[in-house]
Amino acid sequence: MLLTDHLITVPLDHDHPDGRTIEVYAREIAAADGRDLPYLVYLQGGPGFEAPRPSALPLSPGWLERALRDFRVIMLDQRGTGRSTPYGDPGPDAAADAQRLIHFRADAIVRDAECLREHLGARRWSVLGQSFGGFTALHYLSVAPDSLREVLFTGGLPPVGRPVDDVYSATFDAMRVLNRRYHRRYPQDAARLQELLDRCDAGDVRTPAGAPISRRLMRTIGHQLGGHGGAENIHHVLELDPGSPAFRHDVTALLPFDARNPLYSVLHESSYADGGATRWSSERVQPDDFTGDSLLLTGEHLFPWHLQDTPGLRPYRDVAAALAEHVWPRLYNADVLAQVDVPCAAVIYADDPYVIRRFSEETADLLPGMRRWLTDEYLHNGLRTDGGRVLDRLITLARD
């Protein structure tokens, strides 16, 4: 592989180009004989995660080999992540910090991508969007379709125009199904989980740093159920002695929100907001059977108490609270999307608890150039688990 670094300077607020600036980093990856191939820009899931770091032995990520047959790949570190100007510790003024972070959503990422495309001298390029990266790609189609040759979505066709409460209500329904499947597969784990949660209530379960893990925080390991291999991860942890060092380290690694990627927590609900304020939607719409002493594991649901029960996230409580009240602009324009003449292909995972099938199918119906692949072979991490096959089929579908 031939690797080229790109670092560009962009406005923090693209509507005020003379104001504060940040840097955005991207790594260009080409095969030895592929220096003249067209570009494919990869938009990472999240929000708040940098692009994957490539390796040759073994070749990683798994879809890269297939991509390099047709493209030079651009791995974009979205603003605030990786080698782009990082978002670190919040400042003393939570309101000012929140005002800065309203410029870290999909709309700003797309404008960064347009600056990068112009920097590279590309008239058009292709986009591969995973999860939140697909949300960003759909906004791209709404505002700059002429820059796009083709758009590929993996578990990332978001709902258009639906209130955020509709989305989170549906994700709880999906998690209820995955909980049932888990306990059918591992029937002995119900008793183990009950014992573990009781020990959490007694304050006997702790992280390697000694912080107690609350019952409600422990139940968030259920986000693992959204990906292949996740049920096994939970089962193998439940086999361990909760007092052992191995358990403390392994269960902490299963918790979805931590201080390594604070943007993932602080901006999480905003990624579903196609207009309006989120106001802690997960907390407000949580069904009764998920509350109190429930054994149901939760998914990718952010609750305000996450920023209390997770010590590393406590400095971000006030910032997250301010953003929960922010009224976000619309991300998608259904009228524009209905007229977009860009080849698109999407894999829609039938049992995905994060990007709900029926909402993705509604969005697919909007796009005249869309070809969809609906499958229950994979969960949300299909691109990670079988990336070469998934990407090859999407390219084939987009090109008819």
Tab-separated table of N, CA and C in Angstrom, residues 14-175:
chain	number	residue	atom	x	y	z
A	14	HIS	N	-18.219	26.835	9.188
A	14	HIS	CA	-18.059	27.114	7.752
A	14	HIS	C	-18.855	28.334	7.307
A	15	ASP	N	-19.845	28.731	8.077
A	15	ASP	CA	-20.598	29.939	7.730
A	15	ASP	C	-19.856	31.209	8.118
A	16	HIS	N	-18.768	31.066	8.853
A	16	HIS	CA	-17.932	32.200	9.253
A	16	HIS	C	-16.474	31.856	8.962
A	17	PRO	N	-16.105	31.873	7.675
A	17	PRO	CA	-14.776	31.402	7.274
A	17	PRO	C	-13.626	32.232	7.820
A	18	ASP	N	-13.884	33.440	8.298
A	18	ASP	CA	-12.801	34.272	8.841
A	18	ASP	C	-12.592	34.063	10.340
A	19	GLY	N	-13.365	33.157	10.937
A	19	GLY	CA	-13.259	32.931	12.374
A	19	GLY	C	-12.249	31.849	12.717
A	20	ARG	N	-12.479	31.200	13.834
A	20	ARG	CA	-11.572	30.175	14.342
A	20	ARG	C	-11.440	29.030	13.352
A	21	THR	N	-10.243	28.439	13.282
A	21	THR	CA	-10.007	27.331	12.366
A	21	THR	C	-9.569	26.080	13.134
A	22	ILE	N	-9.728	24.948	12.488
A	22	ILE	CA	-9.240	23.668	12.990
A	22	ILE	C	-8.572	22.936	11.832
A	23	GLU	N	-7.880	21.847	12.149
A	23	GLU	CA	-7.263	21.028	11.104
A	23	GLU	C	-8.016	19.711	10.969
A	24	VAL	N	-8.088	19.240	9.740
A	24	VAL	CA	-8.716	17.962	9.441
A	24	VAL	C	-7.706	17.097	8.699
A	25	TYR	N	-7.546	15.874	9.187
A	25	TYR	CA	-6.547	14.951	8.648
A	25	TYR	C	-7.230	13.840	7.859
A	26	ALA	N	-6.576	13.403	6.793
A	26	ALA	CA	-7.029	12.239	6.032
A	26	ALA	C	-5.816	11.461	5.547
A	27	ARG	N	-5.963	10.152	5.519
A	27	ARG	CA	-4.904	9.276	4.998
A	27	ARG	C	-5.377	8.696	3.667
A	28	GLU	N	-4.586	8.917	2.640
A	28	GLU	CA	-4.881	8.345	1.321
A	28	GLU	C	-4.159	7.009	1.188
A	29	ILE	N	-4.879	5.983	0.763
A	29	ILE	CA	-4.331	4.634	0.626
A	29	ILE	C	-4.537	4.178	-0.813
A	30	ALA	N	-3.462	3.756	-1.432
A	30	ALA	CA	-3.541	3.269	-2.814
A	30	ALA	C	-2.747	1.978	-2.937
A	31	ALA	N	-3.197	1.113	-3.835
A	31	ALA	CA	-2.380	-0.034	-4.201
A	31	ALA	C	-1.188	0.461	-5.017
A	32	ALA	N	-0.149	-0.362	-5.080
A	32	ALA	CA	1.063	0.049	-5.785
A	32	ALA	C	0.780	0.421	-7.236
A	33	ASP	N	-0.194	-0.247	-7.854
A	33	ASP	CA	-0.527	0.048	-9.247
A	33	ASP	C	-1.825	0.860	-9.353
A	34	GLY	N	-2.241	1.499	-8.238
A	34	GLY	CA	-3.531	2.174	-8.251
A	34	GLY	C	-3.478	3.659	-7.999
A	35	ARG	N	-2.347	4.291	-8.328
A	35	ARG	CA	-2.200	5.710	-7.997
A	35	ARG	C	-3.133	6.618	-8.792
A	36	ASP	N	-3.675	6.130	-9.903
A	36	ASP	CA	-4.526	6.972	-10.742
A	36	ASP	C	-6.005	6.584	-10.663
A	37	LEU	N	-6.347	5.711	-9.731
A	37	LEU	CA	-7.739	5.293	-9.607
A	37	LEU	C	-8.577	6.410	-8.988
A	38	PRO	N	-9.890	6.370	-9.186
A	38	PRO	CA	-10.749	7.383	-8.555
A	38	PRO	C	-10.770	7.203	-7.040
A	39	TYR	N	-11.256	8.240	-6.356
A	39	TYR	CA	-11.268	8.245	-4.899
A	39	TYR	C	-12.550	7.629	-4.338
A	40	LEU	N	-12.388	6.914	-3.218
A	40	LEU	CA	-13.486	6.489	-2.360
A	40	LEU	C	-13.201	7.031	-0.965
A	41	VAL	N	-14.053	7.909	-0.460
A	41	VAL	CA	-13.857	8.446	0.881
A	41	VAL	C	-14.697	7.625	1.852
A	42	TYR	N	-14.044	7.164	2.927
A	42	TYR	CA	-14.719	6.359	3.933
A	42	TYR	C	-15.139	7.247	5.086
A	43	LEU	N	-16.425	7.188	5.406
A	43	LEU	CA	-16.983	7.945	6.523
A	43	LEU	C	-17.280	6.976	7.660
A	44	GLN	N	-16.574	7.147	8.754
A	44	GLN	CA	-16.593	6.233	9.887
A	44	GLN	C	-17.869	6.382	10.697
A	45	GLY	N	-18.251	5.304	11.384
A	45	GLY	CA	-19.363	5.360	12.307
A	45	GLY	C	-19.012	6.149	13.551
A	46	GLY	N	-20.020	6.362	14.379
A	46	GLY	CA	-19.793	7.139	15.590
A	46	GLY	C	-21.107	7.722	16.096
A	47	PRO	N	-21.100	9.060	16.313
A	47	PRO	CA	-20.055	10.040	15.993
A	47	PRO	C	-18.910	9.992	17.002
A	48	GLY	N	-17.771	10.554	16.581
A	48	GLY	CA	-16.680	10.738	17.508
A	48	GLY	C	-15.562	9.726	17.424
A	49	PHE	N	-15.507	8.938	16.339
A	49	PHE	CA	-14.425	7.977	16.157
A	49	PHE	C	-13.629	8.326	14.907
A	50	GLU	N	-12.321	8.130	14.995
A	50	GLU	CA	-11.471	8.341	13.840
A	50	GLU	C	-11.603	7.179	12.855
A	51	ALA	N	-11.084	7.354	11.651
A	51	ALA	CA	-11.118	6.304	10.646
A	51	ALA	C	-10.211	5.151	11.056
A	52	PRO	N	-10.443	3.940	10.519
A	52	PRO	CA	-9.572	2.813	10.841
A	52	PRO	C	-8.136	3.077	10.403
A	53	ARG	N	-7.209	2.475	11.126
A	53	ARG	CA	-5.793	2.536	10.767
A	53	ARG	C	-5.454	1.287	9.958
A	54	PRO	N	-4.886	1.456	8.760
A	54	PRO	CA	-4.653	0.292	7.907
A	54	PRO	C	-3.419	-0.503	8.344
A	55	SER	N	-3.475	-1.792	8.061
A	55	SER	CA	-2.300	-2.645	8.237
A	55	SER	C	-2.263	-3.629	7.085
A	56	ALA	N	-1.079	-4.167	6.826
A	56	ALA	CA	-0.898	-5.041	5.664
A	56	ALA	C	-0.961	-6.522	6.033
A	57	LEU	N	-0.467	-6.889	7.196
A	57	LEU	CA	-0.446	-8.300	7.595
A	57	LEU	C	-1.009	-8.433	9.007
A	58	PRO	N	-2.244	-8.846	9.190
A	58	PRO	CA	-3.218	-9.100	8.117
A	58	PRO	C	-3.741	-7.785	7.547
A	59	LEU	N	-4.249	-7.865	6.317
A	59	LEU	CA	-4.784	-6.659	5.696
A	59	LEU	C	-6.018	-6.213	6.458
A	60	SER	N	-5.993	-4.998	6.906
A	60	SER	CA	-7.080	-4.465	7.725
A	60	SER	C	-7.294	-2.987	7.393
A	61	PRO	N	-8.557	-2.536	7.391
A	61	PRO	CA	-9.793	-3.290	7.626
A	61	PRO	C	-10.076	-4.300	6.516
A	62	GLY	N	-10.980	-5.235	6.809
A	62	GLY	CA	-11.172	-6.362	5.912
A	62	GLY	C	-11.700	-6.005	4.542
A	63	TRP	N	-12.355	-4.856	4.402
A	63	TRP	CA	-12.915	-4.468	3.099
A	63	TRP	C	-11.902	-3.732	2.229
A	64	LEU	N	-10.718	-3.437	2.788
A	64	LEU	CA	-9.779	-2.573	2.079
A	64	LEU	C	-9.244	-3.216	0.806
A	65	GLU	N	-8.969	-4.521	0.848
A	65	GLU	CA	-8.436	-5.184	-0.344
A	65	GLU	C	-9.394	-5.039	-1.523
A	66	ARG	N	-10.690	-5.250	-1.268
A	66	ARG	CA	-11.669	-5.102	-2.359
A	66	ARG	C	-11.734	-3.653	-2.825
A	67	ALA	N	-11.682	-2.724	-1.898
A	67	ALA	CA	-11.773	-1.313	-2.271
A	67	ALA	C	-10.607	-0.896	-3.151
A	68	LEU	N	-9.394	-1.377	-2.856
A	68	LEU	CA	-8.211	-0.929	-3.583
A	68	LEU	C	-8.148	-1.460	-5.014
A	69	ARG	N	-9.011	-2.396	-5.351
A	69	ARG	CA	-9.084	-2.826	-6.754
A	69	ARG	C	-9.663	-1.731	-7.646
A	70	ASP	N	-10.571	-0.929	-7.076
A	70	ASP	CA	-11.289	0.061	-7.873
A	70	ASP	C	-10.970	1.499	-7.492
A	71	PHE	N	-10.353	1.700	-6.328
A	71	PHE	CA	-10.262	3.053	-5.786
A	71	PHE	C	-8.911	3.323	-5.117
A	72	ARG	N	-8.638	4.621	-4.983
A	72	ARG	CA	-7.781	5.096	-3.911
A	72	ARG	C	-8.705	5.448	-2.758
A	73	VAL	N	-8.378	4.970	-1.580
A	73	VAL	CA	-9.262	5.131	-0.424
A	73	VAL	C	-8.788	6.310	0.410
A	74	ILE	N	-9.728	7.156	0.781
A	74	ILE	CA	-9.458	8.272	1.681
A	74	ILE	C	-10.080	7.958	3.033
A	75	MET	N	-9.235	7.774	4.038
A	75	MET	CA	-9.687	7.555	5.412
A	75	MET	C	-9.710	8.909	6.114
A	76	LEU	N	-10.905	9.436	6.307
A	76	LEU	CA	-11.074	10.768	6.883
A	76	LEU	C	-11.231	10.677	8.397
A	77	ASP	N	-10.346	11.339	9.122
A	77	ASP	CA	-10.542	11.510	10.566
A	77	ASP	C	-11.495	12.690	10.758
A	78	GLN	N	-12.748	12.383	11.052
A	78	GLN	CA	-13.749	13.443	11.174
A	78	GLN	C	-13.329	14.444	12.249
A	79	ARG	N	-13.738	15.666	12.071
A	79	ARG	CA	-13.313	16.731	12.987
A	79	ARG	C	-13.486	16.308	14.439
A	80	GLY	N	-12.458	16.635	15.215
A	80	GLY	CA	-12.465	16.301	16.631
A	80	GLY	C	-11.898	14.945	16.965
A	81	THR	N	-11.495	14.141	15.960
A	81	THR	CA	-11.052	12.770	16.207
A	81	THR	C	-9.669	12.537	15.603
A	82	GLY	N	-9.006	11.487	16.091
A	82	GLY	CA	-7.764	11.022	15.492
A	82	GLY	C	-6.720	12.100	15.378
A	83	ARG	N	-6.165	12.260	14.168
A	83	ARG	CA	-5.118	13.245	13.920
A	83	ARG	C	-5.672	14.597	13.477
A	84	SER	N	-6.984	14.697	13.340
A	84	SER	CA	-7.595	16.019	13.201
A	84	SER	C	-7.514	16.728	14.549
A	85	THR	N	-7.718	18.040	14.537
A	85	THR	CA	-7.687	18.779	15.800
A	85	THR	C	-8.629	18.106	16.788
A	86	PRO	N	-8.112	17.603	17.909
A	86	PRO	CA	-8.958	16.786	18.795
A	86	PRO	C	-9.909	17.628	19.626
A	87	TYR	N	-11.015	17.004	19.970
A	87	TYR	CA	-11.866	17.558	21.021
A	87	TYR	C	-11.441	16.881	22.310
A	88	GLY	N	-10.942	17.640	23.255
A	88	GLY	CA	-10.418	17.070	24.481
A	88	GLY	C	-11.258	17.416	25.680
A	89	ASP	N	-10.624	17.973	26.695
A	89	ASP	CA	-11.333	18.323	27.920
A	89	ASP	C	-12.227	19.533	27.676
A	90	PRO	N	-13.425	19.537	28.279
A	90	PRO	CA	-14.309	20.694	28.107
A	90	PRO	C	-13.735	21.911	28.824
A	91	GLY	N	-14.095	23.085	28.330
A	91	GLY	CA	-13.655	24.313	28.972
A	91	GLY	C	-14.477	24.625	30.202
A	92	PRO	N	-14.162	25.706	30.892
A	92	PRO	CA	-14.887	26.058	32.115
A	92	PRO	C	-16.317	26.543	31.868
A	93	ASP	N	-16.598	26.987	30.639
A	93	ASP	CA	-17.926	27.504	30.301
A	93	ASP	C	-18.645	26.460	29.446
A	94	ALA	N	-19.570	25.724	30.071
A	94	ALA	CA	-20.254	24.643	29.358
A	94	ALA	C	-21.053	25.165	28.172
A	95	ALA	N	-21.674	26.326	28.315
A	95	ALA	CA	-22.466	26.878	27.220
A	95	ALA	C	-21.583	27.198	26.021
A	96	ALA	N	-20.395	27.771	26.283
A	96	ALA	CA	-19.472	28.088	25.193
A	96	ALA	C	-18.960	26.812	24.535
A	97	ASP	N	-18.707	25.792	25.346
A	97	ASP	CA	-18.236	24.529	24.793
A	97	ASP	C	-19.318	23.885	23.930
A	98	ALA	N	-20.556	23.939	24.392
A	98	ALA	CA	-21.657	23.406	23.601
A	98	ALA	C	-21.813	24.172	22.297
A	99	GLN	N	-21.611	25.493	22.344
A	99	GLN	CA	-21.710	26.305	21.134
A	99	GLN	C	-20.649	25.894	20.123
A	100	ARG	N	-19.487	25.493	20.619
A	100	ARG	CA	-18.435	24.997	19.716
A	100	ARG	C	-18.834	23.652	19.119
A	101	LEU	N	-19.433	22.786	19.923
A	101	LEU	CA	-19.716	21.425	19.471
A	101	LEU	C	-20.906	21.332	18.528
A	102	ILE	N	-21.722	22.360	18.432
A	102	ILE	CA	-22.798	22.289	17.447
A	102	ILE	C	-22.238	22.269	16.027
A	103	HIS	N	-20.934	22.563	15.890
A	103	HIS	CA	-20.285	22.530	14.579
A	103	HIS	C	-19.543	21.210	14.342
A	104	PHE	N	-19.922	20.137	15.042
A	104	PHE	CA	-19.245	18.853	14.893
A	104	PHE	C	-20.190	17.764	14.406
A	105	ARG	N	-21.317	18.160	13.838
A	105	ARG	CA	-22.269	17.168	13.341
A	105	ARG	C	-21.991	16.829	11.891
A	106	ALA	N	-22.896	16.025	11.306
A	106	ALA	CA	-22.721	15.544	9.939
A	106	ALA	C	-22.632	16.684	8.936
A	107	ASP	N	-23.368	17.781	9.161
A	107	ASP	CA	-23.343	18.866	8.186
A	107	ASP	C	-21.950	19.493	8.089
A	108	ALA	N	-21.279	19.669	9.226
A	108	ALA	CA	-19.926	20.223	9.198
A	108	ALA	C	-18.936	19.229	8.603
A	109	ILE	N	-19.124	17.944	8.884
A	109	ILE	CA	-18.220	16.921	8.345
A	109	ILE	C	-18.291	16.907	6.819
A	110	VAL	N	-19.486	17.061	6.279
A	110	VAL	CA	-19.623	17.093	4.819
A	110	VAL	C	-18.896	18.309	4.232
A	111	ARG	N	-18.998	19.446	4.883
A	111	ARG	CA	-18.301	20.631	4.358
A	111	ARG	C	-16.789	20.469	4.473
A	112	ASP	N	-16.331	19.777	5.512
A	112	ASP	CA	-14.909	19.432	5.585
A	112	ASP	C	-14.522	18.535	4.411
A	113	ALA	N	-15.370	17.546	4.127
A	113	ALA	CA	-15.082	16.624	3.029
A	113	ALA	C	-15.020	17.365	1.698
A	114	GLU	N	-15.892	18.350	1.510
A	114	GLU	CA	-15.848	19.129	0.280
A	114	GLU	C	-14.537	19.922	0.177
A	115	CYS	N	-14.074	20.453	1.290
A	115	CYS	CA	-12.772	21.147	1.279
A	115	CYS	C	-11.656	20.176	0.908
A	116	LEU	N	-11.724	18.960	1.427
A	116	LEU	CA	-10.704	17.964	1.122
A	116	LEU	C	-10.773	17.544	-0.341
A	117	ARG	N	-11.982	17.363	-0.856
A	117	ARG	CA	-12.131	16.976	-2.267
A	117	ARG	C	-11.508	18.038	-3.175
A	118	GLU	N	-11.762	19.305	-2.873
A	118	GLU	CA	-11.171	20.381	-3.665
A	118	GLU	C	-9.652	20.409	-3.501
A	119	HIS	N	-9.168	20.140	-2.298
A	119	HIS	CA	-7.726	20.080	-2.052
A	119	HIS	C	-7.072	18.999	-2.912
A	120	LEU	N	-7.770	17.881	-3.095
A	120	LEU	CA	-7.222	16.772	-3.883
A	120	LEU	C	-7.415	16.977	-5.382
A	121	GLY	N	-8.189	17.972	-5.761
A	121	GLY	CA	-8.422	18.229	-7.177
A	121	GLY	C	-9.365	17.243	-7.828
A	122	ALA	N	-10.230	16.619	-7.036
A	122	ALA	CA	-11.186	15.650	-7.575
A	122	ALA	C	-12.495	16.354	-7.895
A	123	ARG	N	-13.016	16.129	-9.092
A	123	ARG	CA	-14.303	16.735	-9.436
A	123	ARG	C	-15.443	16.017	-8.710
A	124	ARG	N	-15.375	14.687	-8.696
A	124	ARG	CA	-16.351	13.881	-7.967
A	124	ARG	C	-15.617	12.721	-7.317
A	125	TRP	N	-16.226	12.157	-6.287
A	125	TRP	CA	-15.680	10.949	-5.688
A	125	TRP	C	-16.811	10.086	-5.167
A	126	SER	N	-16.471	8.859	-4.803
A	126	SER	CA	-17.451	7.932	-4.239
A	126	SER	C	-17.346	7.966	-2.722
A	127	VAL	N	-18.429	7.561	-2.067
A	127	VAL	CA	-18.487	7.590	-0.604
A	127	VAL	C	-18.953	6.234	-0.100
A	128	LEU	N	-18.287	5.758	0.945
A	128	LEU	CA	-18.715	4.572	1.687
A	128	LEU	C	-18.995	5.021	3.115
A	129	GLY	N	-20.239	4.884	3.558
A	129	GLY	CA	-20.620	5.341	4.887
A	129	GLY	C	-21.090	4.198	5.760
A	130	GLN	N	-20.405	3.989	6.883
A	130	GLN	CA	-20.778	2.966	7.851
A	130	GLN	C	-21.504	3.611	9.029
A	131	SER	N	-22.731	3.149	9.307
A	131	SER	CA	-23.485	3.610	10.471
A	131	SER	C	-23.634	5.137	10.436
A	132	PHE	N	-23.120	5.848	11.435
A	132	PHE	CA	-23.180	7.310	11.424
A	132	PHE	C	-22.551	7.874	10.154
A	133	GLY	N	-21.568	7.188	9.593
A	133	GLY	CA	-20.997	7.616	8.316
A	133	GLY	C	-22.032	7.600	7.202
A	134	GLY	N	-22.997	6.665	7.281
A	134	GLY	CA	-24.093	6.663	6.316
A	134	GLY	C	-25.026	7.842	6.520
A	135	PHE	N	-25.255	8.223	7.786
A	135	PHE	CA	-26.049	9.421	8.054
A	135	PHE	C	-25.395	10.635	7.396
A	136	THR	N	-24.068	10.700	7.546
A	136	THR	CA	-23.321	11.808	6.955
A	136	THR	C	-23.408	11.764	5.435
A	137	ALA	N	-23.333	10.559	4.869
A	137	ALA	CA	-23.417	10.414	3.417
A	137	ALA	C	-24.782	10.844	2.888
A	138	LEU	N	-25.845	10.584	3.644
A	138	LEU	CA	-27.169	11.008	3.179
A	138	LEU	C	-27.285	12.529	3.208
A	139	HIS	N	-26.696	13.158	4.214
A	139	HIS	CA	-26.669	14.622	4.201
A	139	HIS	C	-25.874	15.121	2.997
A	140	TYR	N	-24.787	14.438	2.679
A	140	TYR	CA	-23.980	14.794	1.505
A	140	TYR	C	-24.861	14.788	0.248
A	141	LEU	N	-25.698	13.751	0.115
A	141	LEU	CA	-26.595	13.679	-1.031
A	141	LEU	C	-27.616	14.809	-1.034
A	142	SER	N	-27.957	15.301	0.152
A	142	SER	CA	-28.939	16.381	0.255
A	142	SER	C	-28.382	17.731	-0.153
A	143	VAL	N	-27.065	17.934	0.060
A	143	VAL	CA	-26.514	19.281	-0.126
A	143	VAL	C	-25.496	19.391	-1.255
A	144	ALA	N	-24.854	18.285	-1.650
A	144	ALA	CA	-23.817	18.382	-2.681
A	144	ALA	C	-23.796	17.129	-3.557
A	145	PRO	N	-24.938	16.749	-4.141
A	145	PRO	CA	-24.961	15.510	-4.937
A	145	PRO	C	-24.061	15.557	-6.161
A	146	ASP	N	-23.799	16.747	-6.690
A	146	ASP	CA	-22.954	16.836	-7.878
A	146	ASP	C	-21.501	16.457	-7.600
A	147	SER	N	-21.129	16.360	-6.331
A	147	SER	CA	-19.766	15.966	-5.976
A	147	SER	C	-19.601	14.457	-5.880
A	148	LEU	N	-20.689	13.704	-6.058
A	148	LEU	CA	-20.689	12.274	-5.750
A	148	LEU	C	-20.871	11.430	-7.004
A	149	ARG	N	-19.983	10.450	-7.177
A	149	ARG	CA	-20.126	9.478	-8.271
A	149	ARG	C	-21.093	8.376	-7.886
A	150	GLU	N	-20.958	7.863	-6.652
A	150	GLU	CA	-21.817	6.810	-6.140
A	150	GLU	C	-21.697	6.831	-4.621
A	151	VAL	N	-22.745	6.344	-3.951
A	151	VAL	CA	-22.757	6.338	-2.486
A	151	VAL	C	-23.164	4.953	-2.016
A	152	LEU	N	-22.369	4.394	-1.112
A	152	LEU	CA	-22.578	3.051	-0.582
A	152	LEU	C	-22.835	3.159	0.923
A	153	PHE	N	-23.924	2.551	1.376
A	153	PHE	CA	-24.314	2.617	2.779
A	153	PHE	C	-24.227	1.229	3.404
A	154	THR	N	-23.614	1.140	4.572
A	154	THR	CA	-23.614	-0.124	5.313
A	154	THR	C	-24.193	0.133	6.703
A	155	GLY	N	-25.399	-0.394	6.926
A	155	GLY	CA	-26.068	-0.194	8.199
A	155	GLY	C	-26.203	1.271	8.555
A	156	GLY	N	-26.452	2.108	7.549
A	156	GLY	CA	-26.392	3.532	7.808
A	156	GLY	C	-27.380	4.379	7.029
A	157	LEU	N	-28.535	3.821	6.663
A	157	LEU	CA	-29.565	4.651	6.035
A	157	LEU	C	-30.470	5.194	7.133
A	158	PRO	N	-30.358	6.475	7.472
A	158	PRO	CA	-31.099	7.011	8.606
A	158	PRO	C	-32.542	7.342	8.238
A	159	PRO	N	-33.391	7.495	9.238
A	159	PRO	CA	-34.746	7.978	8.967
A	159	PRO	C	-34.725	9.441	8.561
A	160	VAL	N	-35.636	9.812	7.692
A	160	VAL	CA	-35.736	11.186	7.212
A	160	VAL	C	-37.032	11.796	7.754
A	161	GLY	N	-36.877	12.895	8.496
A	161	GLY	CA	-38.034	13.632	8.960
A	161	GLY	C	-38.772	13.022	10.133
A	162	ARG	N	-38.252	11.960	10.711
A	162	ARG	CA	-38.929	11.339	11.861
A	162	ARG	C	-38.426	11.942	13.164
A	163	PRO	N	-39.293	12.174	14.131
A	163	PRO	CA	-38.836	12.668	15.432
A	163	PRO	C	-37.884	11.689	16.092
A	164	VAL	N	-36.947	12.202	16.841
A	164	VAL	CA	-35.954	11.350	17.482
A	164	VAL	C	-36.616	10.366	18.439
A	165	ASP	N	-37.741	10.730	19.040
A	165	ASP	CA	-38.424	9.813	19.949
A	165	ASP	C	-38.923	8.572	19.219
A	166	ASP	N	-39.355	8.718	17.970
A	166	ASP	CA	-39.765	7.555	17.181
A	166	ASP	C	-38.605	6.585	17.015
A	167	VAL	N	-37.437	7.150	16.765
A	167	VAL	CA	-36.257	6.322	16.532
A	167	VAL	C	-35.907	5.535	17.786
A	168	TYR	N	-35.813	6.224	18.912
A	168	TYR	CA	-35.396	5.534	20.129
A	168	TYR	C	-36.451	4.537	20.609
A	169	SER	N	-37.709	4.835	20.422
A	169	SER	CA	-38.742	3.854	20.777
A	169	SER	C	-38.549	2.565	19.983
A	170	ALA	N	-38.247	2.699	18.709
A	170	ALA	CA	-38.043	1.517	17.871
A	170	ALA	C	-36.786	0.756	18.268
A	171	THR	N	-35.739	1.457	18.702
A	171	THR	CA	-34.515	0.746	19.091
A	171	THR	C	-34.730	-0.081	20.357
A	172	PHE	N	-35.569	0.390	21.269
A	172	PHE	CA	-35.882	-0.434	22.446
A	172	PHE	C	-36.628	-1.698	22.027
A	173	ASP	N	-37.550	-1.570	21.079
A	173	ASP	CA	-38.266	-2.752	20.593
A	173	ASP	C	-37.289	-3.760	19.995
A	174	ALA	N	-36.321	-3.279	19.227
A	174	ALA	CA	-35.340	-4.174	18.616
A	174	ALA	C	-34.476	-4.845	19.679
A	175	MET	N	-34.106	-4.099	20.706
A	175	MET	CA	-33.287	-4.678	21.774
A	175	MET	C	-34.056	-5.740	22.564
